[in-house]
mmCIF file of N, CA, C and O in Angstrom:
data_model
loop_
_atom_site.group_PDB
_atom_site.id
_atom_site.type_symbol
_atom_site.label_atom_id
_atom_site.label_comp_id
_atom_site.label_asym_id
_atom_site.label_seq_id
_atom_site.Cartn_x
_atom_site.Cartn_y
_atom_site.Cartn_z
ATOM 1 N N UNK A 1121 136.250 112.619 129.141
ATOM 2 C CA UNK A 1121 135.601 113.633 129.660
ATOM 3 C C UNK A 1121 135.204 114.554 128.356
ATOM 4 O O UNK A 1121 135.924 114.576 127.308
ATOM 5 N N UNK A 1122 133.938 114.943 128.222
ATOM 6 C CA UNK A 1122 133.476 115.743 127.085
ATOM 7 C C UNK A 1122 134.244 117.102 127.107
ATOM 8 O O UNK A 1122 134.280 117.784 128.015
ATOM 9 N N UNK A 1123 134.664 117.586 125.831
ATOM 10 C CA UNK A 1123 135.092 118.860 125.608
ATOM 11 C C UNK A 1123 134.085 119.815 125.716
ATOM 12 O O UNK A 1123 133.020 119.585 125.231
ATOM 13 N N UNK A 1124 134.427 120.987 126.290
ATOM 14 C CA UNK A 1124 133.312 122.000 126.374
ATOM 15 C C UNK A 1124 133.324 122.796 124.985
ATOM 16 O O UNK A 1124 132.283 123.448 124.659
ATOM 17 N N UNK A 1125 134.541 122.955 124.151
ATOM 18 C CA UNK A 1125 134.621 123.634 122.999
ATOM 19 C C UNK A 1125 134.620 122.776 121.758
ATOM 20 O O UNK A 1125 135.666 122.649 121.234
ATOM 21 N N UNK A 1126 133.416 122.231 121.589
ATOM 22 C CA UNK A 1126 133.347 121.296 120.397
ATOM 23 C C UNK A 1126 133.285 122.244 119.140
ATOM 24 O O UNK A 1126 132.624 123.135 118.980
ATOM 25 N N UNK A 1127 134.260 121.659 118.179
ATOM 26 C CA UNK A 1127 134.280 122.552 116.907
ATOM 27 C C UNK A 1127 133.203 122.037 115.940
ATOM 28 O O UNK A 1127 133.211 121.042 115.252
ATOM 29 N N UNK A 1128 131.932 122.456 116.127
ATOM 30 C CA UNK A 1128 130.811 122.044 115.354
ATOM 31 C C UNK A 1128 130.932 122.232 113.913
ATOM 32 O O UNK A 1128 130.550 121.510 113.118
ATOM 33 N N UNK A 1129 131.712 123.425 113.627
ATOM 34 C CA UNK A 1129 131.802 123.597 112.195
ATOM 35 C C UNK A 1129 132.483 122.497 111.490
ATOM 36 O O UNK A 1129 132.292 122.049 110.402
ATOM 37 N N UNK A 1130 133.641 121.921 112.200
ATOM 38 C CA UNK A 1130 134.345 120.900 111.613
ATOM 39 C C UNK A 1130 133.572 119.643 111.486
ATOM 40 O O UNK A 1130 133.636 118.843 110.659
ATOM 41 N N UNK A 1131 132.668 119.246 112.490
ATOM 42 C CA UNK A 1131 132.056 118.263 112.568
ATOM 43 C C UNK A 1131 130.885 118.141 111.474
ATOM 44 O O UNK A 1131 130.683 117.123 110.679
ATOM 45 N N UNK A 1132 130.250 119.450 111.129
ATOM 46 C CA UNK A 1132 129.323 119.465 109.966
ATOM 47 C C UNK A 1132 130.119 119.371 108.728
ATOM 48 O O UNK A 1132 129.711 118.892 107.725
ATOM 49 N N UNK A 1133 131.453 119.942 108.670
ATOM 50 C CA UNK A 1133 132.192 119.761 107.432
ATOM 51 C C UNK A 1133 132.528 118.251 107.213
ATOM 52 O O UNK A 1133 132.465 117.796 106.003
ATOM 53 N N UNK A 1134 132.922 117.599 108.164
ATOM 54 C CA UNK A 1134 133.089 116.237 107.954
ATOM 55 C C UNK A 1134 131.843 115.326 107.386
ATOM 56 O O UNK A 1134 131.883 114.451 106.596
ATOM 57 N N UNK A 1135 130.724 115.660 107.967
ATOM 58 C CA UNK A 1135 129.582 115.177 107.586
ATOM 59 C C UNK A 1135 129.122 115.468 106.288
ATOM 60 O O UNK A 1135 128.677 114.623 105.522
ATOM 61 N N UNK A 1136 129.455 116.610 105.726
ATOM 62 C CA UNK A 1136 129.136 116.945 104.405
ATOM 63 C C UNK A 1136 130.146 116.247 103.453
ATOM 64 O O UNK A 1136 129.688 115.750 102.310
ATOM 65 N N UNK A 1137 131.360 115.849 103.917
ATOM 66 C CA UNK A 1137 132.295 115.163 102.972
ATOM 67 C C UNK A 1137 131.816 113.644 102.860
ATOM 68 O O UNK A 1137 131.719 113.145 101.785
ATOM 69 N N UNK A 1138 131.187 113.046 103.907
ATOM 70 C CA UNK A 1138 130.673 111.894 103.803
ATOM 71 C C UNK A 1138 129.394 111.742 102.974
ATOM 72 O O UNK A 1138 129.137 110.717 102.130
ATOM 73 N N UNK A 1139 128.566 112.736 103.219
ATOM 74 C CA UNK A 1139 127.271 112.727 102.170
ATOM 75 C C UNK A 1139 127.636 112.900 100.817
ATOM 76 O O UNK A 1139 127.177 112.213 100.027
ATOM 77 N N UNK A 1140 128.649 113.834 100.601
ATOM 78 C CA UNK A 1140 129.065 114.023 99.103
ATOM 79 C C UNK A 1140 129.684 112.711 98.617
ATOM 80 O O UNK A 1140 129.457 112.445 97.326
ATOM 81 N N UNK A 1141 130.391 111.878 99.419
ATOM 82 C CA UNK A 1141 130.891 110.676 98.867
ATOM 83 C C UNK A 1141 129.552 109.643 98.536
ATOM 84 O O UNK A 1141 129.790 109.057 97.537
ATOM 85 N N UNK A 1142 128.493 109.728 99.315
ATOM 86 C CA UNK A 1142 127.239 108.712 98.933
ATOM 87 C C UNK A 1142 126.562 109.357 97.775
ATOM 88 O O UNK A 1142 126.341 108.591 96.886
ATOM 89 N N UNK A 1143 126.686 110.728 97.496
ATOM 90 C CA UNK A 1143 126.031 111.285 96.324
ATOM 91 C C UNK A 1143 126.742 111.191 95.015
ATOM 92 O O UNK A 1143 126.203 111.544 93.937
ATOM 93 N N UNK A 1144 127.989 110.427 95.145
ATOM 94 C CA UNK A 1144 128.595 110.054 94.073
ATOM 95 C C UNK A 1144 128.138 108.866 93.220
ATOM 96 O O UNK A 1144 128.409 108.690 92.130
ATOM 97 N N UNK A 1145 127.248 108.191 94.022
ATOM 98 C CA UNK A 1145 126.497 107.056 93.407
ATOM 99 C C UNK A 1145 125.401 107.638 92.631
ATOM 100 O O UNK A 1145 124.390 108.312 92.915
ATOM 101 N N UNK A 1146 125.440 107.458 91.335
ATOM 102 C CA UNK A 1146 124.570 107.959 90.202
ATOM 103 C C UNK A 1146 123.074 107.515 90.599
ATOM 104 O O UNK A 1146 122.117 108.283 90.423
ATOM 105 N N UNK A 1147 122.792 106.257 91.046
ATOM 106 C CA UNK A 1147 121.431 106.034 91.314
ATOM 107 C C UNK A 1147 120.845 106.685 92.524
ATOM 108 O O UNK A 1147 119.665 107.087 92.362
ATOM 109 N N UNK A 1148 121.583 106.912 93.517
ATOM 110 C CA UNK A 1148 121.125 107.742 94.677
ATOM 111 C C UNK A 1148 120.858 109.208 94.250
ATOM 112 O O UNK A 1148 119.844 109.736 94.633
ATOM 113 N N UNK A 1149 121.851 109.668 93.508
ATOM 114 C CA UNK A 1149 121.607 111.123 92.955
ATOM 115 C C UNK A 1149 120.446 111.265 92.070
ATOM 116 O O UNK A 1149 119.702 112.233 92.307
ATOM 117 N N UNK A 1150 120.324 110.361 91.213
ATOM 118 C CA UNK A 1150 118.960 110.381 90.355
ATOM 119 C C UNK A 1150 117.761 110.380 91.177
ATOM 120 O O UNK A 1150 116.784 111.020 90.867
ATOM 121 N N UNK A 1151 117.699 109.385 92.142
ATOM 122 C CA UNK A 1151 116.513 109.368 93.049
ATOM 123 C C UNK A 1151 116.328 110.620 93.778
ATOM 124 O O UNK A 1151 115.047 111.019 93.929
ATOM 125 N N UNK A 1152 117.255 111.241 94.232
ATOM 126 C CA UNK A 1152 117.137 112.406 95.060
ATOM 127 C C UNK A 1152 116.702 113.516 94.123
ATOM 128 O O UNK A 1152 115.744 114.437 94.326
ATOM 129 N N UNK A 1153 117.238 113.627 92.998
ATOM 130 C CA UNK A 1153 116.775 114.689 91.841
ATOM 131 C C UNK A 1153 115.341 114.334 91.447
ATOM 132 O O UNK A 1153 114.615 115.508 91.360
ATOM 133 N N UNK A 1154 114.935 113.198 91.390
ATOM 134 C CA UNK A 1154 113.442 113.079 90.924
ATOM 135 C C UNK A 1154 112.623 113.369 92.211
ATOM 136 O O UNK A 1154 111.516 114.137 91.870
ATOM 137 N N UNK A 1155 113.033 113.206 93.430
ATOM 138 C CA UNK A 1155 112.240 113.637 94.642
ATOM 139 C C UNK A 1155 112.192 115.262 94.674
ATOM 140 O O UNK A 1155 111.280 115.766 95.044
ATOM 141 N N UNK A 1156 113.238 115.861 93.948
ATOM 142 C CA UNK A 1156 113.263 117.328 94.028
ATOM 143 C C UNK A 1156 112.806 118.060 92.750
ATOM 144 O O UNK A 1156 112.946 119.111 92.584
ATOM 145 N N UNK A 1157 112.259 117.151 91.956
ATOM 146 C CA UNK A 1157 111.880 117.693 90.567
ATOM 147 C C UNK A 1157 113.008 118.406 89.843
ATOM 148 O O UNK A 1157 112.667 119.339 89.224
ATOM 149 N N UNK A 1158 114.273 117.854 90.005
ATOM 150 C CA UNK A 1158 115.333 118.378 89.290
ATOM 151 C C UNK A 1158 115.740 119.905 89.852
ATOM 152 O O UNK A 1158 116.496 120.695 89.186
ATOM 153 N N UNK A 1159 115.208 120.260 90.989
ATOM 154 C CA UNK A 1159 115.561 121.636 91.563
ATOM 155 C C UNK A 1159 116.885 121.342 92.404
ATOM 156 O O UNK A 1159 117.150 120.309 92.590
ATOM 157 N N UNK A 1160 117.438 122.435 92.910
ATOM 158 C CA UNK A 1160 118.766 122.365 93.680
ATOM 159 C C UNK A 1160 118.294 121.786 94.927
ATOM 160 O O UNK A 1160 117.375 122.220 95.668
ATOM 161 N N UNK A 1161 119.196 120.893 95.484
ATOM 162 C CA UNK A 1161 119.083 120.262 96.928
ATOM 163 C C UNK A 1161 120.076 121.038 97.711
ATOM 164 O O UNK A 1161 120.955 121.683 97.336
ATOM 165 N N UNK A 1162 119.617 121.137 98.826
ATOM 166 C CA UNK A 1162 120.427 121.732 99.999
ATOM 167 C C UNK A 1162 120.862 120.753 101.125
ATOM 168 O O UNK A 1162 119.958 120.056 101.538
ATOM 169 N N UNK A 1163 121.857 120.867 101.718
ATOM 170 C CA UNK A 1163 122.226 120.172 102.873
ATOM 171 C C UNK A 1163 122.100 121.032 104.010
ATOM 172 O O UNK A 1163 122.726 122.053 104.158
ATOM 173 N N UNK A 1164 121.170 120.692 104.976
ATOM 174 C CA UNK A 1164 120.909 121.871 106.101
ATOM 175 C C UNK A 1164 121.451 121.086 107.350
ATOM 176 O O UNK A 1164 120.971 119.954 107.711
ATOM 177 N N UNK A 1165 122.489 121.668 107.882
ATOM 178 C CA UNK A 1165 122.930 121.287 109.353
ATOM 179 C C UNK A 1165 122.001 121.313 110.186
ATOM 180 O O UNK A 1165 121.431 122.398 110.505
ATOM 181 N N UNK A 1166 121.520 120.279 110.795
ATOM 182 C CA UNK A 1166 120.447 120.096 111.728
ATOM 183 C C UNK A 1166 120.712 120.029 113.153
ATOM 184 O O UNK A 1166 120.267 120.810 113.909
ATOM 185 N N UNK A 1167 121.775 119.072 113.475
ATOM 186 C CA UNK A 1167 121.911 118.845 114.957
ATOM 187 C C UNK A 1167 123.270 118.171 115.169
ATOM 188 O O UNK A 1167 123.551 117.343 114.478
ATOM 189 N N UNK A 1168 123.911 118.438 116.266
ATOM 190 C CA UNK A 1168 124.937 117.664 116.740
ATOM 191 C C UNK A 1168 124.583 117.292 118.265
ATOM 192 O O UNK A 1168 124.306 118.246 119.132
ATOM 193 N N UNK A 1169 124.784 115.995 118.518
ATOM 194 C CA UNK A 1169 124.544 115.499 120.041
ATOM 195 C C UNK A 1169 125.819 114.705 120.318
ATOM 196 O O UNK A 1169 126.306 114.121 119.536
ATOM 197 N N UNK A 1170 126.200 114.727 121.644
ATOM 198 C CA UNK A 1170 127.113 113.814 122.170
ATOM 199 C C UNK A 1170 126.416 112.846 122.953
ATOM 200 O O UNK A 1170 125.610 113.046 123.866
ATOM 201 N N UNK A 1171 126.804 111.649 122.742
ATOM 202 C CA UNK A 1171 126.104 110.375 123.300
ATOM 203 C C UNK A 1171 126.919 109.881 124.397
ATOM 204 O O UNK A 1171 128.017 109.236 124.168
ATOM 205 N N UNK A 1172 126.670 110.160 125.553
ATOM 206 C CA UNK A 1172 127.517 109.507 126.703
ATOM 207 C C UNK A 1172 127.127 108.183 126.870
ATOM 208 O O UNK A 1172 127.955 107.344 127.204
ATOM 209 N N UNK A 1173 125.858 107.705 126.663
ATOM 210 C CA UNK A 1173 125.438 106.417 126.980
ATOM 211 C C UNK A 1173 124.437 105.908 125.936
ATOM 212 O O UNK A 1173 123.538 106.891 125.636
ATOM 213 N N UNK A 1174 124.508 104.868 125.472
ATOM 214 C CA UNK A 1174 123.525 104.278 124.537
ATOM 215 C C UNK A 1174 123.517 102.820 124.742
ATOM 216 O O UNK A 1174 124.467 102.026 124.934
ATOM 217 N N UNK A 1175 122.243 102.126 124.781
ATOM 218 C CA UNK A 1175 122.156 100.878 125.045
ATOM 219 C C UNK A 1175 123.046 100.027 124.122
ATOM 220 O O UNK A 1175 123.638 99.020 124.357
ATOM 221 N N UNK A 1176 123.141 100.442 122.771
ATOM 222 C CA UNK A 1176 124.060 99.857 121.871
ATOM 223 C C UNK A 1176 125.430 100.350 121.988
ATOM 224 O O UNK A 1176 125.688 101.487 121.868
ATOM 225 N N UNK A 1177 126.369 99.590 122.654
ATOM 226 C CA UNK A 1177 127.650 99.959 123.057
ATOM 227 C C UNK A 1177 128.521 100.696 121.961
ATOM 228 O O UNK A 1177 129.337 101.447 122.089
ATOM 229 N N UNK A 1178 128.124 100.290 120.692
ATOM 230 C CA UNK A 1178 128.901 100.975 119.631
ATOM 231 C C UNK A 1178 128.800 102.438 119.576
ATOM 232 O O UNK A 1178 129.731 103.173 119.170
ATOM 233 N N UNK A 1179 127.551 103.158 119.973
ATOM 234 C CA UNK A 1179 127.460 104.504 119.854
ATOM 235 C C UNK A 1179 127.857 105.252 121.211
ATOM 236 O O UNK A 1179 127.650 106.581 121.471
ATOM 237 N N UNK A 1180 128.299 104.691 122.221
ATOM 238 C CA UNK A 1180 128.629 105.139 123.518
ATOM 239 C C UNK A 1180 129.735 106.044 123.283
ATOM 240 O O UNK A 1180 130.694 105.869 122.546
ATOM 241 N N UNK A 1181 129.826 107.243 123.898
ATOM 242 C CA UNK A 1181 130.670 108.283 123.898
ATOM 243 C C UNK A 1181 130.987 108.668 122.492
ATOM 244 O O UNK A 1181 132.207 108.672 122.114
ATOM 245 N N UNK A 1182 130.103 109.075 121.685
ATOM 246 C CA UNK A 1182 130.273 109.364 120.306
ATOM 247 C C UNK A 1182 129.390 110.478 119.865
ATOM 248 O O UNK A 1182 128.524 111.058 120.580
ATOM 249 N N UNK A 1183 129.882 111.140 118.793
ATOM 250 C CA UNK A 1183 129.013 112.293 118.262
ATOM 251 C C UNK A 1183 128.076 111.775 117.231
ATOM 252 O O UNK A 1183 128.299 110.734 116.409
ATOM 253 N N UNK A 1184 126.745 112.385 117.229
ATOM 254 C CA UNK A 1184 125.713 112.108 116.319
ATOM 255 C C UNK A 1184 125.454 113.401 115.495
ATOM 256 O O UNK A 1184 125.013 114.353 116.233
ATOM 257 N N UNK A 1185 125.782 113.472 114.344
ATOM 258 C CA UNK A 1185 125.654 114.572 113.410
ATOM 259 C C UNK A 1185 124.466 114.479 112.335
ATOM 260 O O UNK A 1185 124.507 113.447 111.692
ATOM 261 N N UNK A 1186 123.542 115.189 112.581
ATOM 262 C CA UNK A 1186 122.361 115.042 111.662
ATOM 263 C C UNK A 1186 122.220 116.131 110.573
ATOM 264 O O UNK A 1186 122.332 117.406 111.016
ATOM 265 N N UNK A 1187 122.107 115.786 109.303
ATOM 266 C CA UNK A 1187 121.895 116.725 108.321
ATOM 267 C C UNK A 1187 120.567 116.409 107.438
ATOM 268 O O UNK A 1187 120.412 115.215 107.222
ATOM 269 N N UNK A 1188 119.860 117.372 107.324
ATOM 270 C CA UNK A 1188 118.674 117.375 106.464
ATOM 271 C C UNK A 1188 118.875 117.680 104.997
ATOM 272 O O UNK A 1188 119.802 118.378 104.659
ATOM 273 N N UNK A 1189 118.406 116.891 104.115
ATOM 274 C CA UNK A 1189 118.544 117.173 102.506
ATOM 275 C C UNK A 1189 117.282 117.691 102.283
ATOM 276 O O UNK A 1189 116.193 117.110 102.360
ATOM 277 N N UNK A 1190 117.290 118.837 101.849
ATOM 278 C CA UNK A 1190 115.919 119.669 101.522
ATOM 279 C C UNK A 1190 115.783 120.182 100.087
ATOM 280 O O UNK A 1190 117.006 120.433 99.483
ATOM 281 N N UNK A 1191 114.804 120.400 99.466
ATOM 282 C CA UNK A 1191 114.573 120.937 98.236
ATOM 283 C C UNK A 1191 113.243 121.839 98.432
ATOM 284 O O UNK A 1191 112.228 121.342 98.992
ATOM 285 N N UNK A 1192 113.095 122.969 98.008
ATOM 286 C CA UNK A 1192 112.022 123.853 98.115
ATOM 287 C C UNK A 1192 111.484 123.904 99.656
ATOM 288 O O UNK A 1192 110.345 123.767 99.753
ATOM 289 N N UNK A 1193 112.351 123.871 100.658
ATOM 290 C CA UNK A 1193 111.981 124.047 101.996
ATOM 291 C C UNK A 1193 111.332 122.784 102.589
ATOM 292 O O UNK A 1193 110.644 122.731 103.478
ATOM 293 N N UNK A 1194 111.387 121.692 101.702
ATOM 294 C CA UNK A 1194 110.761 120.483 102.152
ATOM 295 C C UNK A 1194 111.991 119.314 102.207
ATOM 296 O O UNK A 1194 112.745 119.245 101.356
ATOM 297 N N UNK A 1195 111.845 118.720 103.373
ATOM 298 C CA UNK A 1195 112.809 117.558 103.448
ATOM 299 C C UNK A 1195 112.588 116.351 102.452
ATOM 300 O O UNK A 1195 111.480 115.882 102.550
ATOM 301 N N UNK A 1196 113.743 115.955 101.796
ATOM 302 C CA UNK A 1196 113.442 114.852 100.970
ATOM 303 C C UNK A 1196 114.289 113.755 101.286
ATOM 304 O O UNK A 1196 114.287 112.593 100.770
ATOM 305 N N UNK A 1197 115.139 114.012 102.428
ATOM 306 C CA UNK A 1197 116.009 112.981 102.920
ATOM 307 C C UNK A 1197 116.794 113.282 104.141
ATOM 308 O O UNK A 1197 116.634 114.550 104.590
ATOM 309 N N UNK A 1198 117.645 112.462 104.725
ATOM 310 C CA UNK A 1198 118.408 112.962 105.981
ATOM 311 C C UNK A 1198 119.662 111.907 106.020
ATOM 312 O O UNK A 1198 119.615 110.901 105.247
ATOM 313 N N UNK A 1199 120.686 112.477 106.684
ATOM 314 C CA UNK A 1199 121.808 111.690 106.783
ATOM 315 C C UNK A 1199 122.092 111.855 108.270
ATOM 316 O O UNK A 1199 122.137 112.833 108.904
ATOM 317 N N UNK A 1200 122.501 110.744 108.824
ATOM 318 C CA UNK A 1200 123.098 110.706 110.140
ATOM 319 C C UNK A 1200 124.462 110.081 110.247
ATOM 320 O O UNK A 1200 124.504 109.043 109.728
ATOM 321 N N UNK A 1201 125.419 110.816 110.809
ATOM 322 C CA UNK A 1201 126.815 110.309 111.017
ATOM 323 C C UNK A 1201 127.117 110.137 112.444
ATOM 324 O O UNK A 1201 126.895 111.097 113.219
ATOM 325 N N UNK A 1202 127.735 108.978 112.654
ATOM 326 C CA UNK A 1202 128.250 108.661 113.990
ATOM 327 C C UNK A 1202 129.760 108.644 113.983
ATOM 328 O O UNK A 1202 130.384 108.110 113.245
ATOM 329 N N UNK A 1203 130.438 109.478 114.832
ATOM 330 C CA UNK A 1203 131.873 109.684 114.940
ATOM 331 C C UNK A 1203 132.226 109.382 116.361
ATOM 332 O O UNK A 1203 131.470 109.711 117.360
ATOM 333 N N UNK A 1204 133.476 108.712 116.632
ATOM 334 C CA UNK A 1204 133.920 108.522 118.001
ATOM 335 C C UNK A 1204 134.353 109.800 118.643
ATOM 336 O O UNK A 1204 134.449 110.917 117.849
ATOM 337 N N UNK A 1205 134.728 109.814 119.865
ATOM 338 C CA UNK A 1205 135.129 111.095 120.408
ATOM 339 C C UNK A 1205 136.410 111.715 119.855
ATOM 340 O O UNK A 1205 136.699 112.861 120.015
ATOM 341 N N UNK A 1206 137.104 110.766 119.001
ATOM 342 C CA UNK A 1206 138.316 111.356 118.313
ATOM 343 C C UNK A 1206 138.090 111.783 116.850
ATOM 344 O O UNK A 1206 138.733 112.056 116.012
ATOM 345 N N UNK A 1207 136.718 111.664 116.548
ATOM 346 C CA UNK A 1207 136.042 112.148 115.330
ATOM 347 C C UNK A 1207 136.568 111.112 114.225
ATOM 348 O O UNK A 1207 136.429 111.488 113.049
ATOM 349 N N UNK A 1208 136.613 109.726 114.599
ATOM 350 C CA UNK A 1208 136.721 108.796 113.579
ATOM 351 C C UNK A 1208 135.347 108.141 113.270
ATOM 352 O O UNK A 1208 134.479 107.909 114.022
ATOM 353 N N UNK A 1209 135.170 107.636 112.153
ATOM 354 C CA UNK A 1209 133.925 107.168 111.554
ATOM 355 C C UNK A 1209 133.624 105.913 112.364
ATOM 356 O O UNK A 1209 134.389 105.029 112.754
ATOM 357 N N UNK A 1210 132.244 105.853 112.786
ATOM 358 C CA UNK A 1210 131.485 104.680 113.354
ATOM 359 C C UNK A 1210 130.623 104.085 112.534
ATOM 360 O O UNK A 1210 130.772 102.951 112.070
ATOM 361 N N UNK A 1211 129.632 104.939 112.063
ATOM 362 C CA UNK A 1211 128.507 104.378 111.319
ATOM 363 C C UNK A 1211 127.749 105.601 110.674
ATOM 364 O O UNK A 1211 128.037 106.671 111.085
ATOM 365 N N UNK A 1212 126.908 105.167 109.739
ATOM 366 C CA UNK A 1212 126.174 106.335 108.989
ATOM 367 C C UNK A 1212 124.963 105.700 108.499
ATOM 368 O O UNK A 1212 124.674 104.477 108.410
ATOM 369 N N UNK A 1213 123.856 106.525 108.417
ATOM 370 C CA UNK A 1213 122.590 106.292 107.953
ATOM 371 C C UNK A 1213 122.108 107.356 106.982
ATOM 372 O O UNK A 1213 122.124 108.480 107.250
ATOM 373 N N UNK A 1214 121.662 106.910 105.788
ATOM 374 C CA UNK A 1214 121.305 107.680 104.655
ATOM 375 C C UNK A 1214 119.827 107.314 104.391
ATOM 376 O O UNK A 1214 119.579 106.159 103.974
ATOM 377 N N UNK A 1215 118.904 108.267 104.451
ATOM 378 C CA UNK A 1215 117.479 107.892 104.119
ATOM 379 C C UNK A 1215 116.931 108.981 103.192
ATOM 380 O O UNK A 1215 117.082 110.077 103.170
ATOM 381 N N UNK A 1216 116.116 108.434 102.114
ATOM 382 C CA UNK A 1216 115.473 109.123 101.087
ATOM 383 C C UNK A 1216 114.004 109.057 101.594
ATOM 384 O O UNK A 1216 113.556 107.934 101.529
ATOM 385 N N UNK A 1217 113.360 110.119 101.745
ATOM 386 C CA UNK A 1217 112.013 110.136 102.055
ATOM 387 C C UNK A 1217 111.003 109.744 100.905
ATOM 388 O O UNK A 1217 111.295 110.025 99.865
#
């Protein structure tokens, strides 16, 4: 059963930790900095969804947390994290525009 009081702050905090692990890769960080013309990037908490059903059984009963990576009010990338109902890692997708 789905909890009514989901700790969204904690879910976004977990997603930020996963994104920061990806950003430790110098090549990825450099590509983002180039997209941003060396300005400061921001992680913008975008959306949390609970997936009750998905054709792909892997994502059934899971959280989907979306974070936008922005610079100068423009999206330069995105990050999607899937966690199971107990908030354990399932999968992640990182895209640079």
